[in-house]
XYZ file of C-alpha atoms in Angstrom:
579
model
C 0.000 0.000 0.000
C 1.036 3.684 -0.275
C -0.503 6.555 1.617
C -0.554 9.711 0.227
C -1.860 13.360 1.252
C -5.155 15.257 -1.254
C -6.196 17.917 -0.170
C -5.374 17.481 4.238
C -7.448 13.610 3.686
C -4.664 10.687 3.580
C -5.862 8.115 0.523
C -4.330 4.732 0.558
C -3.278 2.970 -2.748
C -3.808 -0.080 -3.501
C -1.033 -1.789 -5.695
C -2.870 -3.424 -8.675
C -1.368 -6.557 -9.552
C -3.582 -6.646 -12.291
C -6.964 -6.412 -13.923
C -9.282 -9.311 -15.099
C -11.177 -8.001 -17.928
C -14.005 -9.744 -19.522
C -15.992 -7.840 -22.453
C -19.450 -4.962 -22.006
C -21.914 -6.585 -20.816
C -25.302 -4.268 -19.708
C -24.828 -5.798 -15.883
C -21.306 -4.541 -15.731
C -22.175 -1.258 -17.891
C -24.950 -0.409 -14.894
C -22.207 -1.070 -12.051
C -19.671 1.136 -13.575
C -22.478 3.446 -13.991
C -23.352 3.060 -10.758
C -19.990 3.553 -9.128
C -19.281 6.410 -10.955
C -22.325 8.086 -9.740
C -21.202 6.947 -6.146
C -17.391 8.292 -6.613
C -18.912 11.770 -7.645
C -20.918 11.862 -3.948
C -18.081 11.124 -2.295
C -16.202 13.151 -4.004
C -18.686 16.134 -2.978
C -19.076 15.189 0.264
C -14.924 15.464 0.441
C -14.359 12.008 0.966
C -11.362 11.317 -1.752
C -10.214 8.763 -0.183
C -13.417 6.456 -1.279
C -13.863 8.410 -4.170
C -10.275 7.732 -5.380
C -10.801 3.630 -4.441
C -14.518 4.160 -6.857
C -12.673 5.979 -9.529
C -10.130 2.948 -9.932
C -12.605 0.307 -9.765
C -14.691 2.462 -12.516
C -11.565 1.642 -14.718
C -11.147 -1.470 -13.405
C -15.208 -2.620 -15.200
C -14.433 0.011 -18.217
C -10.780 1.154 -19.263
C -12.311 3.533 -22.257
C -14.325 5.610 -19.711
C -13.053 8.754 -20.442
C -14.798 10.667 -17.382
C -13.339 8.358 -14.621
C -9.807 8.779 -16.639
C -10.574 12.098 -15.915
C -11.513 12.243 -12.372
C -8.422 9.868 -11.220
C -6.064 12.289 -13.272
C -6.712 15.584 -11.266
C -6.391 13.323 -7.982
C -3.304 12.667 -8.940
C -1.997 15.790 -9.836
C -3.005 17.115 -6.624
C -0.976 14.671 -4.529
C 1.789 14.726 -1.976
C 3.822 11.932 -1.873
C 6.743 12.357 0.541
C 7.833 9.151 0.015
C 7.788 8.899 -4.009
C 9.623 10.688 -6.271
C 6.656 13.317 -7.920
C 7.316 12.268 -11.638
C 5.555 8.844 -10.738
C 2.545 10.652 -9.822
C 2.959 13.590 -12.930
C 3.299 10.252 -15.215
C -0.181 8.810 -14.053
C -1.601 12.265 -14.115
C -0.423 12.826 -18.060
C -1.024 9.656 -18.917
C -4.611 9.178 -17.779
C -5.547 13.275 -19.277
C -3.760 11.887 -22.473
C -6.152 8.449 -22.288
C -9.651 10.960 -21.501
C -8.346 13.273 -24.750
C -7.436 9.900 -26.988
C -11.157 8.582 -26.122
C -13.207 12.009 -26.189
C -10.717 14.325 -28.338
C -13.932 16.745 -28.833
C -13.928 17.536 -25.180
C -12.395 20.918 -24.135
C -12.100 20.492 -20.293
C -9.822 17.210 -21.304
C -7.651 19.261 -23.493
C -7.610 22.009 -21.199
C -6.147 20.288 -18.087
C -4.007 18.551 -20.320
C -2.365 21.714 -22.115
C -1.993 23.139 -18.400
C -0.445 19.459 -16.942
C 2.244 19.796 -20.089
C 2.929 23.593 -19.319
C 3.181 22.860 -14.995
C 5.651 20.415 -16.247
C 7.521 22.458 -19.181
C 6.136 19.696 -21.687
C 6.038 23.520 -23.742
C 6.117 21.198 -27.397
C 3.258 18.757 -26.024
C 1.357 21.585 -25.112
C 1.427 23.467 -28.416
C 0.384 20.722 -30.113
C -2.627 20.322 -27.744
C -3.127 24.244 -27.992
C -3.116 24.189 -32.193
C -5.672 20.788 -31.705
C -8.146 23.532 -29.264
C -8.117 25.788 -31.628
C -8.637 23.922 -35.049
C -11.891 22.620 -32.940
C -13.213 25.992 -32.234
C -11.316 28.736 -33.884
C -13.839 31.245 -32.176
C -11.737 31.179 -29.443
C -8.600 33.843 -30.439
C -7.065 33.897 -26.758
C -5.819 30.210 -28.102
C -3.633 32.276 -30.672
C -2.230 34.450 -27.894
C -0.907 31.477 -25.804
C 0.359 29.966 -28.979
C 2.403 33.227 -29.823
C 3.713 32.774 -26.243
C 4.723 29.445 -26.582
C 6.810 29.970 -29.833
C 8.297 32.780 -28.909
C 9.247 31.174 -25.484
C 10.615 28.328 -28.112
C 12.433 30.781 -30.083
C 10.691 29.311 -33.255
C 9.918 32.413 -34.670
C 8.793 31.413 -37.829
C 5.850 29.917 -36.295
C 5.440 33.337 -34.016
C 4.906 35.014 -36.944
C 2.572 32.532 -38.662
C 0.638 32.863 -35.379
C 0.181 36.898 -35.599
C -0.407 36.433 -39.592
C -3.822 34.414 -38.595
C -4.368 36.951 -35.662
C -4.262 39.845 -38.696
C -6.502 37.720 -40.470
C -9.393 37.243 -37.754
C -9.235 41.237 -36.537
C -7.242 42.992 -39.840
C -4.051 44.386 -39.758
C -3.092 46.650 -36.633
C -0.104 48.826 -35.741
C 0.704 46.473 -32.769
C 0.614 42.628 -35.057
C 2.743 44.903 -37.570
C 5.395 46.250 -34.957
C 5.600 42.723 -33.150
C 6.340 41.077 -36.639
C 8.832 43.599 -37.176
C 10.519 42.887 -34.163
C 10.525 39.201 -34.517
C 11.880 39.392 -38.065
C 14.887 41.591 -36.764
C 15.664 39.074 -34.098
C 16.131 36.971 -36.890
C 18.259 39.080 -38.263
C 15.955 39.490 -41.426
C 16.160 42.813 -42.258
C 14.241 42.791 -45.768
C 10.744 41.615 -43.887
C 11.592 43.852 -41.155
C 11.847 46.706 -43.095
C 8.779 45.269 -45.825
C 6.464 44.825 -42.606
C 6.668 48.881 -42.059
C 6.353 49.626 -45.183
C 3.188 48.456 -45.497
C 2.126 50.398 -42.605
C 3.170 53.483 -44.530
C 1.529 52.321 -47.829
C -1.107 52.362 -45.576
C -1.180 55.283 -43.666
C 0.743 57.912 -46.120
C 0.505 60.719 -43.735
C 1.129 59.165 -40.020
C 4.326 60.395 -39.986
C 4.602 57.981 -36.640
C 4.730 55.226 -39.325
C 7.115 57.157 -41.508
C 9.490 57.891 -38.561
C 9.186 53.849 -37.461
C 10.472 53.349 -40.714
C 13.415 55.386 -40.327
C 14.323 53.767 -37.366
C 13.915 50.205 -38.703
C 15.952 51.018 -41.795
C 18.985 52.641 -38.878
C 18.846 49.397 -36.818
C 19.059 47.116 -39.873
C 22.148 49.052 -41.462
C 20.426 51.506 -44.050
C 21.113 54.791 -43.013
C 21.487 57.368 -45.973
C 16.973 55.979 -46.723
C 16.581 56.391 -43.076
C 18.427 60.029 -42.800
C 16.270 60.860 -46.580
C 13.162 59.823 -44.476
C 13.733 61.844 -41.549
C 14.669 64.676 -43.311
C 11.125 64.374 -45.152
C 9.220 64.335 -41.610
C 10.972 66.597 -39.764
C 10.412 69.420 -43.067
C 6.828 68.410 -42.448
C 6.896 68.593 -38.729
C 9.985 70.286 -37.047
C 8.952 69.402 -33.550
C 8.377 66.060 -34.455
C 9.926 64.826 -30.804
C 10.218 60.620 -32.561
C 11.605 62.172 -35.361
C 14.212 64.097 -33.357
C 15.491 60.853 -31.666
C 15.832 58.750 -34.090
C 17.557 61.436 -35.627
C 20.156 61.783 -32.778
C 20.794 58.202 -32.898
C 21.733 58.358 -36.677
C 24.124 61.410 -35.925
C 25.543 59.173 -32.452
C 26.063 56.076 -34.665
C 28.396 58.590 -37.173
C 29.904 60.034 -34.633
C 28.912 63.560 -34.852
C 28.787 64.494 -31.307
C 28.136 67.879 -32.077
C 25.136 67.587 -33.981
C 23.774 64.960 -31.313
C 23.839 67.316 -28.713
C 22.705 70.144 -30.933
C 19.205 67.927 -31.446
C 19.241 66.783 -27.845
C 18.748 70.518 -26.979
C 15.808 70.949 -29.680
C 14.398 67.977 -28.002
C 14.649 68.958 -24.658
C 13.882 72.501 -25.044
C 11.063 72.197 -27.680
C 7.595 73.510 -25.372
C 5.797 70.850 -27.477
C 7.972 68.110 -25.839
C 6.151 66.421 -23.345
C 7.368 66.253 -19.829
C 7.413 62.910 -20.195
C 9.740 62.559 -23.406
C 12.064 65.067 -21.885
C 12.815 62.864 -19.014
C 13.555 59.678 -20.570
C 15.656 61.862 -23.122
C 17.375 63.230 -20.108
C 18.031 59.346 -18.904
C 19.655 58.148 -21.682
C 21.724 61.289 -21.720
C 22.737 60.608 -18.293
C 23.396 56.622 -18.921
C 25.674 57.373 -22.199
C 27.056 59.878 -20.219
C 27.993 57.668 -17.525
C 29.012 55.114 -20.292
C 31.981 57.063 -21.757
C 35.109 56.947 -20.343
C 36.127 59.903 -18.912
C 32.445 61.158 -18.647
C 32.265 64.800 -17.857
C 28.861 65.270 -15.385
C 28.740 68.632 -16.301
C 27.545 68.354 -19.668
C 24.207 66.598 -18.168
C 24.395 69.375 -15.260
C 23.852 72.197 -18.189
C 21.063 70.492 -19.596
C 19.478 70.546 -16.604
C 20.091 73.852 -15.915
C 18.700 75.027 -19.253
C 15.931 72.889 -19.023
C 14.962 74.302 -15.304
C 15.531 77.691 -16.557
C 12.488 77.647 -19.002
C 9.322 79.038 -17.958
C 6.944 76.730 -15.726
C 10.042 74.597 -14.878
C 8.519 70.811 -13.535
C 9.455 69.155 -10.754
C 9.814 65.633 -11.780
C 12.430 66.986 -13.766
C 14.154 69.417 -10.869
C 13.767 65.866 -8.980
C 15.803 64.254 -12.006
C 18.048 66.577 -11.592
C 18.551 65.630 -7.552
C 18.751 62.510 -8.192
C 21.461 62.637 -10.348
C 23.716 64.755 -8.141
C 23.510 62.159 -5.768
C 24.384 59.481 -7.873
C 27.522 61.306 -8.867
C 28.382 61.846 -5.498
C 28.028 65.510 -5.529
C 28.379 67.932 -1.992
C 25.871 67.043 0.504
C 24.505 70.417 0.729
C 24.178 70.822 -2.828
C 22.199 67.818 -3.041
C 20.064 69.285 -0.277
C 19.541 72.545 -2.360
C 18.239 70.482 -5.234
C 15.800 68.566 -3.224
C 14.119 72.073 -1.653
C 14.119 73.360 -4.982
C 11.857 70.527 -6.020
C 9.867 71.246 -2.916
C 9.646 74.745 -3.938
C 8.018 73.679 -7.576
C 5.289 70.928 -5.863
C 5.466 70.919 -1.979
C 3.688 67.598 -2.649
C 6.353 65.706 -4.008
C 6.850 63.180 -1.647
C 9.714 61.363 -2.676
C 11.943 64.656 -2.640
C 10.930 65.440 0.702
C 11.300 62.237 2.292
C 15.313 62.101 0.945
C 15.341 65.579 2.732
C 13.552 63.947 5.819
C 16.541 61.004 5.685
C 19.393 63.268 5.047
C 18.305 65.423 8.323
C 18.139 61.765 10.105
C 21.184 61.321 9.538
C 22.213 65.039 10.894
C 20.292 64.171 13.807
C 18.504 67.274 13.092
C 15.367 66.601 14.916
C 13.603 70.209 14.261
C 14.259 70.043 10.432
C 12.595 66.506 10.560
C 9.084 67.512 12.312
C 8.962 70.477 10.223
C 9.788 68.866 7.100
C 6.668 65.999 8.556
C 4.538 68.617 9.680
C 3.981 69.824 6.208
C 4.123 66.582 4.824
C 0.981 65.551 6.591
C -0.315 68.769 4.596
C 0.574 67.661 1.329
C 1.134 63.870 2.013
C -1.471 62.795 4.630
C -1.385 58.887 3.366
C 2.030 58.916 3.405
C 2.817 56.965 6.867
C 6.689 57.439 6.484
C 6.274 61.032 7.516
C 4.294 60.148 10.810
C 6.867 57.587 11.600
C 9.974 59.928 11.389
C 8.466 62.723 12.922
C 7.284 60.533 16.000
C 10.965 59.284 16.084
C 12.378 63.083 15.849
C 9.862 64.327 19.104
C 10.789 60.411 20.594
C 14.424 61.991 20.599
C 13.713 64.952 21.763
C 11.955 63.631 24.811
C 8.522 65.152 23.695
C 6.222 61.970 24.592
C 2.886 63.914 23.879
C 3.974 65.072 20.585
C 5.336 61.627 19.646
C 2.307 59.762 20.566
C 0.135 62.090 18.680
C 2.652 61.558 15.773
C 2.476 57.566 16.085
C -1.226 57.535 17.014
C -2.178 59.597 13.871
C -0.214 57.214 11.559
C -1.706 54.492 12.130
C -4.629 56.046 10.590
C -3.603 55.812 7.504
C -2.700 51.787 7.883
C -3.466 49.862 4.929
C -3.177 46.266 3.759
C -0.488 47.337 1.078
C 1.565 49.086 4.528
C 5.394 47.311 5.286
C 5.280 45.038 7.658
C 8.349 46.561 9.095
C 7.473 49.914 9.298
C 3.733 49.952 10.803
C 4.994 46.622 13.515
C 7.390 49.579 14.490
C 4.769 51.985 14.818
C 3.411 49.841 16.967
C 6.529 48.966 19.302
C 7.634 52.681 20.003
C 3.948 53.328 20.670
C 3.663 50.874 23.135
C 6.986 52.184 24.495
C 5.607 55.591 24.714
C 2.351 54.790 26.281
C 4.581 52.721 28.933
C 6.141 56.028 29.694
C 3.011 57.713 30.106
C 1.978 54.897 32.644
C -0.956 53.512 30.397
C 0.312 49.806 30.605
C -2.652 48.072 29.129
C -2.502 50.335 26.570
C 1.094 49.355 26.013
C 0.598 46.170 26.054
C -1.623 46.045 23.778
C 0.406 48.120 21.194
C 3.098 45.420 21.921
C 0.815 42.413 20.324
C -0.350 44.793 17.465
C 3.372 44.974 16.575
C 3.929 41.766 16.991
C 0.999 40.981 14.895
C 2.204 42.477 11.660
C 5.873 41.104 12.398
C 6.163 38.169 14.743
C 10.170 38.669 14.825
C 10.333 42.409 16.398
C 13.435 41.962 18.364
C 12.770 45.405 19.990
C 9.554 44.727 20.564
C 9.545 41.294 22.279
C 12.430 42.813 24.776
C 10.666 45.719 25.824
C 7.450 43.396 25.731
C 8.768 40.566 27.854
C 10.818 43.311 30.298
C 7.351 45.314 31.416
C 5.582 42.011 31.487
C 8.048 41.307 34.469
C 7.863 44.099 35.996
C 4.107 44.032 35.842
C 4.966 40.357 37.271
C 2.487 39.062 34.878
C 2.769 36.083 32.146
C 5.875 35.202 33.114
C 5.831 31.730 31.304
C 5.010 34.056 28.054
C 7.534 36.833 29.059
C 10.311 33.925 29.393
C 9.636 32.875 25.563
C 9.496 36.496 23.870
C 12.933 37.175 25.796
C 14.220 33.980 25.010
C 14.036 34.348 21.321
C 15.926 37.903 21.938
C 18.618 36.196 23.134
C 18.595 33.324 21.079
C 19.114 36.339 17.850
C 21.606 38.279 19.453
C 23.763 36.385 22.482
C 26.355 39.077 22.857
C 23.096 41.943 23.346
C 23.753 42.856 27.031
C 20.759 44.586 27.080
C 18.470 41.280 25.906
C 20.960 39.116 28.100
C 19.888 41.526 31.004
C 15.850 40.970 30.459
C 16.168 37.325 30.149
C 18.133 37.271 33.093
C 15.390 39.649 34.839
C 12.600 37.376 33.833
C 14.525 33.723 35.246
C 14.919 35.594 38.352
C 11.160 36.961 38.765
C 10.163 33.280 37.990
C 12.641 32.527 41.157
C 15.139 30.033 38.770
C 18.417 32.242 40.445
C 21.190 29.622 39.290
C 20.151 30.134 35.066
C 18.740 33.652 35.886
C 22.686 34.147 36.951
C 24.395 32.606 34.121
C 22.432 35.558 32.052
C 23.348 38.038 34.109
C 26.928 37.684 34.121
C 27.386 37.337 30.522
C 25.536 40.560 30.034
C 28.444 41.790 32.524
C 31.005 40.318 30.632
C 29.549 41.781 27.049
C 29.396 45.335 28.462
C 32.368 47.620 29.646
C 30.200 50.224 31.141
C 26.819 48.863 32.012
C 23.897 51.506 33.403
C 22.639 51.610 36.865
C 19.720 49.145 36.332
C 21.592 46.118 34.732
C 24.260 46.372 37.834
C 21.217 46.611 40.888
C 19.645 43.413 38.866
C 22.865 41.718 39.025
C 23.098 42.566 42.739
C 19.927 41.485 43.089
C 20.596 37.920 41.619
C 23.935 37.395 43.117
C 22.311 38.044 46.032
C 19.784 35.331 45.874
C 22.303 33.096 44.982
C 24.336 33.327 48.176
C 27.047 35.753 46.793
C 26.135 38.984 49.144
C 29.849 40.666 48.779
C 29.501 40.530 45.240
C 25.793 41.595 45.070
C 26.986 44.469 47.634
C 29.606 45.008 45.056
C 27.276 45.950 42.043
C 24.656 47.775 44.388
C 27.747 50.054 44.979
C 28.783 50.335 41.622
C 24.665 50.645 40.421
C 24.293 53.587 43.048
C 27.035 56.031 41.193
C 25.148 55.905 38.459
C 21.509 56.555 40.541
C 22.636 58.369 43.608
C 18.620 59.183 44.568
C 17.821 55.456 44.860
C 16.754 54.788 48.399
C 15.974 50.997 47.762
C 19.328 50.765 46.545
C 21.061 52.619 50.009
C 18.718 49.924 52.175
C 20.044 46.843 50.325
C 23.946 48.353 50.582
C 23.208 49.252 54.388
C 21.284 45.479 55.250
C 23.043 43.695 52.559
C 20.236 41.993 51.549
C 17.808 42.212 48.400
C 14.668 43.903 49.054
C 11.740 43.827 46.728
C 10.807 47.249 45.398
């Protein structure tokens, strides 16, 4: 026998040793019919495991049944079989589809499962031929072509890709897309005559699109005939000086000649042309800035002075001031510079978020707290979805020591939580909300921010230590405490302040031996450790016998918090007292 998983039931196979056939009769037509109809209940009512034992006895009585072939098929392409290599199981699965088509070939669920069992298993040449027997039966049905396309062009037999599109411009007429796909194709295989033919026809077609003209030109420059490409150009451009296509493809012939000059002379009728869209003069500013970065010895202030120009026209835009930011920074230009660029871009849209929040980050990493809730305070203007903003200004006020104004931060924030929010960034929401509400003495309310964080990201290092340390102090779910701390530790060993908490939470659950084995290596991992981690190591060492060394760290623990009056009554008794 084998057992196998479908679908969270276990099904147990039967090894057939073989079938004794004998031939039709109507007594053994009515069982099959009658098990089949029994294999389909149980197969409703979720029991596979008896429907799977019906199905094989169905082919057991009746081998050509195509239905039960069928049936069996998609049990066995839904298996697990942790024990059997998965081909044996994709084999019975194609070979009983194959057996359903071969008896019912008309039937288009067969052939459907089928063409998706050969493409699951990258049977792509099995499945075309299944795909081109669909469609000959119903050739109403012109997705069929699509997939096809796919699948040769996936094969890289492009002759048959382009036989495919041919019946596609048959069915719906010729089209500027089937035309420029063809096109393509043929100049992937290198066949520049039907390349070049295939346009053609689109301008035979459509004598004054000069888009169609201008394609031309470019086919005939990428397949080697330039001075009919350049004689083309010239014709458009007399007709249309702006024309923006024309303009490129014109740059490209003067690049690929090597006339530098005249390249950059079009790149600034391009880019400078009011007709140009915004749009166009961006990606002409990209490839600019990629050649640019291409040459050897590349000289960034060419692409600086085409900004320039372009930002000194009237109603400069800000995606392209942004552009311009964005290149500084990639070639590494002064920080404050950089910082210029950015508020200029604020200065064109105050709502473009993206600038701002690189001016939020650079004043991060200034630690300039003020800069950061102003630059967030008008962000919530502009930006009000935008939960970065909250989150950076509730970390700026966190630093400052401004609780209120952090919490108000965090708390509006969350407001604008969405499913499509990071993970990351709303669990810490969460976590320095719950640390701020701690501070403000609302514990439930902390607590409750805690498993909100942890909710969105189970792994919240911070999170689970600050979690598990109030939880002890609370002296509440200690059993839960000792796991969330535990798995602090378990991430970061050498963390003295994780070590600490574990160490905390062992001794609140009164296990002093292990709680000082924690202890002490947080000692040992920190040079200078604060006033709290040295009165909890007095406080364990006591416990466990060692009262000159406990006295020892209360000492030490009582420079650091000279107003502790728990801590003077342990060093005068020399004993641990509960606060």
């Amino acid at each position: 026998m084998v057992l196998v998983l479908f679908m969270g039931s276990m099904i147990t196979i039967t090894a057939q040793t073989g079938v004794a056939m004998s031939s039709p009769t109507a007594n053994t037509a009515r069982e099959y019919d009658i098990l089949f109809h029994e294999a389909m209940l149980e197969r409703q009512r979720e029991h596979h495991d008896a429907a799977f034992d019906l199905l094989n006895r169905c082919l057991e009585i009746k081998p050509d049944a195509s239905e039960a072939c069928f049936f069996l098929a998609l049990y066995y392409s839904e298996m697990e079989a942790p024990s059997y290599q998965d081909s044996t199981f994709v084999k019975k699965t194609l070979a009983l589809l194959e057996r359903a088509v071969a008896i019912e070939p008309g039937n288009a669920t067969y052939m459907e499962h089928l063409y998706s069992a050969y493409i699951s298993n990258r049977q792509y040449d099995n499945a075309i031929t299944v795909l081109e027997q669909m469609y000959e039966a119903d050739k109403g049905r012109v997705e069929l072509l699509d997939m096809l396309y796919r699948l040769y062009a996936h094969a890289e037999d492009y002759e048959r890709a382009v036989s495919v599109l041919d019946r596609k411009e048959l069915i719906d007429g010729p089209s500027e897309a089937l035309t420029l796909e063809k096109c393509r194709l043929y100049i992937t295989m290198d066949d520049a005559d039907r390349a070049i033919s295939e346009v053609r026809l689109l301008t035979e077609r459509y004598p004054y699109d000069l888009r169609y003209r201008t394609l031309l030109a470019n086919t005939l420059l990428v397949t080697n005939n330039d001075e009919e490409a350049y004689n083309i150009l010239s014709q458009v451009l007399d007709a249309d000086a702006g024309n923006v296509s024309a303009q490129q493809v014109l740059r490209n012939y003067y690049l690929r000649h090597g006339d530098e000059e005249a390249a950059d002379s079009v790149n600034h009728v391009i880019l400078l042309n009011p007709s140009t869209s915004v749009s166009d003069k961006i990606d002409q500013m990209r490839r600019i800035i990629i050649e640019n970065i291409q040459q050897q010895g590349s000289d960034s202030t060419v692409v600086l002075t085409l900004f320039n120009e372009l930002l000194a026209q009237p109603n400069p835009d800000a995606d392209i001031a942004e552009l311009r930011a964005v290149y500084m920074q990639l070639i590494q230009m002064p920080e404050d510079s950089i910082t210029q660029a950015f508020d200029y871009v604020l200065s064109l849209n105050p709502a473009q978020a993206s600038a701002r929040l690189v001016l939020v980050q650079q004043a991060w990493q200034a630690e300039d707290d003020d800069r950061i809730i102003s630059l967030c305070q008008e962000a919530r203007q502009y930006n009000p979805e935008e939960m970065a903003f909250y989150y950076y200004q509730g970390m700026a006020y966190f630093r400052q020591h401004d609780v209120d104004n952090a919490l108000e931060a965090f708390s509006n924030g969350i407001g604008v939580i969405n499913e499509d929010s990071s993970p990351e960034i709303v669990s810490d929401f969460y976590a320095v909300m719950g640390d701020l509400l701690h501070q403000k003495g609302r514990v439930n309310e902390a607590f409750a921010a805690y498993d909100s964080c942890l909710h969105w990201k189970a792994d919240n290092i911070g999170c689970l230590n600050n979690y598990a340390y109030y939880l002890s102090l609370q002296n509440q779910r200690l059993d839960e405490a000792e796991r969330m701390s535990y798995i602090t530790v378990r991430a970061e060993p050498r963390n003295t302040t994780y070590l600490d908490t574990y160490a905390w939470i062992l001794f609140m659950q009164q296990r002093y031996a292990e709680s000082k084995v924690y202890i002490d290596q947080a000692l040992q991992n920190d040079d200078d450790p604060d006033a709290v981690i040295l009165e909890h190591a007095g406080d364990i060492h006591a416990l466990c016998g060692d009262t000159e060394g406990a006295v020892t760290y209360w000492e030490r623990a009582l420079v650091g918090d000279p107003q502790n009056k728990t801590l003077k009554k342990k060093i005068k008794r020399k004993k641990y007292i509960r606060k």
